Short mmCIF file of C-alpha atoms in Angstrom, two decimals:
data_model
loop_
_atom_site.label_atom_id
_atom_site.label_comp_id
_atom_site.label_asym_id
_atom_site.label_seq_id
_atom_site.Cartn_x
_atom_site.Cartn_y
_atom_site.Cartn_z
CA UNK N 6 18.34 5.43 28.08
CA UNK N 7 17.68 4.83 24.47
CA UNK N 8 20.10 6.32 22.05
CA UNK N 9 19.61 7.00 18.28
CA UNK N 10 22.80 6.41 16.49
CA UNK N 11 23.14 8.19 13.08
CA UNK N 12 25.64 7.54 10.15
CA UNK N 13 25.99 8.41 6.63
CA UNK N 14 26.53 12.09 6.34
CA UNK N 15 29.39 13.72 4.49
CA UNK N 16 30.34 16.16 1.71
CA UNK N 17 28.92 15.84 -1.79
CA UNK N 18 28.49 17.89 -5.01
CA UNK N 19 25.25 19.31 -5.93
CA UNK N 20 23.28 16.58 -7.76
CA UNK N 21 24.71 13.91 -5.84
CA UNK N 22 23.31 11.42 -3.41
CA UNK N 23 23.89 10.42 0.14
CA UNK N 24 22.12 7.87 2.32
CA UNK N 25 21.53 8.50 6.14
CA UNK N 26 20.86 5.72 8.59
CA UNK N 27 19.64 5.76 12.25
CA UNK N 28 19.22 2.80 14.64
CA UNK N 29 17.94 2.70 18.11
CA UNK N 30 20.38 1.25 20.83
CA UNK N 31 17.75 -0.91 22.57
CA UNK N 32 16.06 -3.74 20.53
CA UNK N 33 12.90 -3.76 22.59
CA UNK N 34 12.36 0.05 21.82
CA UNK N 35 9.00 0.79 20.33
CA UNK N 36 7.97 3.93 18.32
CA UNK N 37 4.74 5.57 16.86
CA UNK N 38 7.07 7.08 14.37
CA UNK N 39 10.59 7.89 13.40
CA UNK N 40 11.72 10.92 11.44
CA UNK N 41 14.44 13.00 9.91
CA UNK N 42 14.82 16.77 10.56
CA UNK N 43 17.19 19.22 9.07
CA UNK N 44 18.91 22.19 10.60
CA UNK N 45 20.57 24.55 8.14
CA UNK N 46 23.21 26.98 9.62
CA UNK N 47 21.49 29.65 11.52
CA UNK N 48 18.07 28.24 11.14
CA UNK N 49 15.48 26.34 13.04
CA UNK N 50 15.33 22.64 12.75
CA UNK N 51 12.64 21.44 10.34
CA UNK N 52 10.93 18.13 9.57
CA UNK N 53 12.27 16.49 6.22
CA UNK N 54 10.25 13.17 6.52
CA UNK N 55 8.60 10.81 8.77
CA UNK N 56 7.36 7.38 8.77
CA UNK N 57 4.89 5.98 11.28
CA UNK N 58 4.71 2.26 12.63
CA UNK N 59 1.90 1.74 10.15
CA UNK N 60 3.98 2.78 7.29
CA UNK N 61 2.47 6.25 6.62
CA UNK N 62 4.94 8.55 5.37
CA UNK N 63 5.13 12.44 5.01
CA UNK N 64 7.75 14.43 3.22
CA UNK N 65 8.43 18.28 3.41
CA UNK N 66 7.53 19.76 0.05
CA UNK N 67 11.06 20.80 -0.44
CA UNK N 68 12.30 17.23 -0.60
CA UNK N 69 9.46 15.58 -2.46
CA UNK N 70 10.62 13.43 -5.34
CA UNK N 71 14.21 13.72 -4.14
CA UNK N 72 14.46 12.06 -0.81
CA UNK N 73 13.09 8.75 0.37
CA UNK N 74 12.52 7.58 4.02
CA UNK N 75 12.27 3.86 4.79
CA UNK N 76 12.25 1.60 7.77
CA UNK N 77 13.60 -1.69 6.69
CA UNK N 78 13.94 -3.16 10.16
CA UNK N 79 12.51 -2.42 13.65
CA UNK N 80 13.96 0.76 15.28
CA UNK N 81 15.71 1.67 12.01
CA UNK N 82 15.15 4.50 9.65
CA UNK N 83 16.98 5.59 6.55
CA UNK N 84 16.83 8.58 4.40
CA UNK N 85 18.00 8.21 0.70
CA UNK N 86 18.83 11.68 -0.74
CA UNK N 87 19.11 12.22 -4.45
CA UNK N 88 19.70 15.37 -6.43
CA UNK N 89 21.10 17.23 -3.49
CA UNK N 90 21.18 20.96 -3.54
CA UNK N 91 23.37 23.36 -1.53
CA UNK N 92 20.32 24.37 0.53
CA UNK N 93 20.21 20.77 1.74
CA UNK N 94 23.41 21.49 3.72
CA UNK N 95 23.24 21.33 7.49
CA UNK N 96 22.85 18.82 10.19
CA UNK N 97 20.38 16.01 9.95
CA UNK N 98 18.86 14.78 13.15
CA UNK N 99 17.08 11.45 13.73
CA UNK N 100 13.97 11.47 15.81
CA UNK N 101 11.85 8.90 17.46
CA UNK N 102 8.35 9.26 19.18
CA UNK N 103 8.25 6.41 21.72
CA UNK N 104 5.46 3.92 22.14
CA UNK N 105 4.22 1.42 24.69
CA UNK N 106 6.89 1.36 27.43
CA UNK N 107 8.40 4.50 25.80
CA UNK N 108 5.23 6.30 25.33
CA UNK N 109 5.26 10.03 25.88
CA UNK N 110 8.94 10.19 25.38
CA UNK N 111 10.81 11.78 22.39
CA UNK N 112 14.28 10.93 21.35
CA UNK N 113 16.96 12.70 19.21
CA UNK N 114 20.11 11.56 17.60
CA UNK N 115 23.29 13.47 17.78
CA UNK N 116 23.10 14.77 14.27
CA UNK N 117 25.08 14.04 11.19
CA UNK N 118 26.48 16.83 8.99
CA UNK N 119 25.51 16.95 5.29
CA UNK N 120 27.43 19.47 3.08
CA UNK N 121 26.43 19.95 -0.52
CA UNK N 122 29.00 21.96 -2.53
CA UNK N 123 27.84 24.02 -5.57
#
């Protein structure tokens, strides 16, 4: 079973920066896309940014110009977050849409907490 392992969350003041990283546990894992989702306290999980295997990137309007998603190595995705706001607080989840041998399967990380203080 493929696992997505996240790291990089923490506590930061408003205006600060954090970098989240996510790596799949299996080197042969193939994906159509990898993404980051955000779940604020008491709210639904929403898409923050995604990157496809071909390099197409999509951002939520709320993070455009502040967050950058990248995939510098196979099965790894990072989220660089700048100018953080208190409303960015919550749990960030890594997501992967499997391809080839993993087609039709979706994977979630365990989540990493980001807290932005005002």
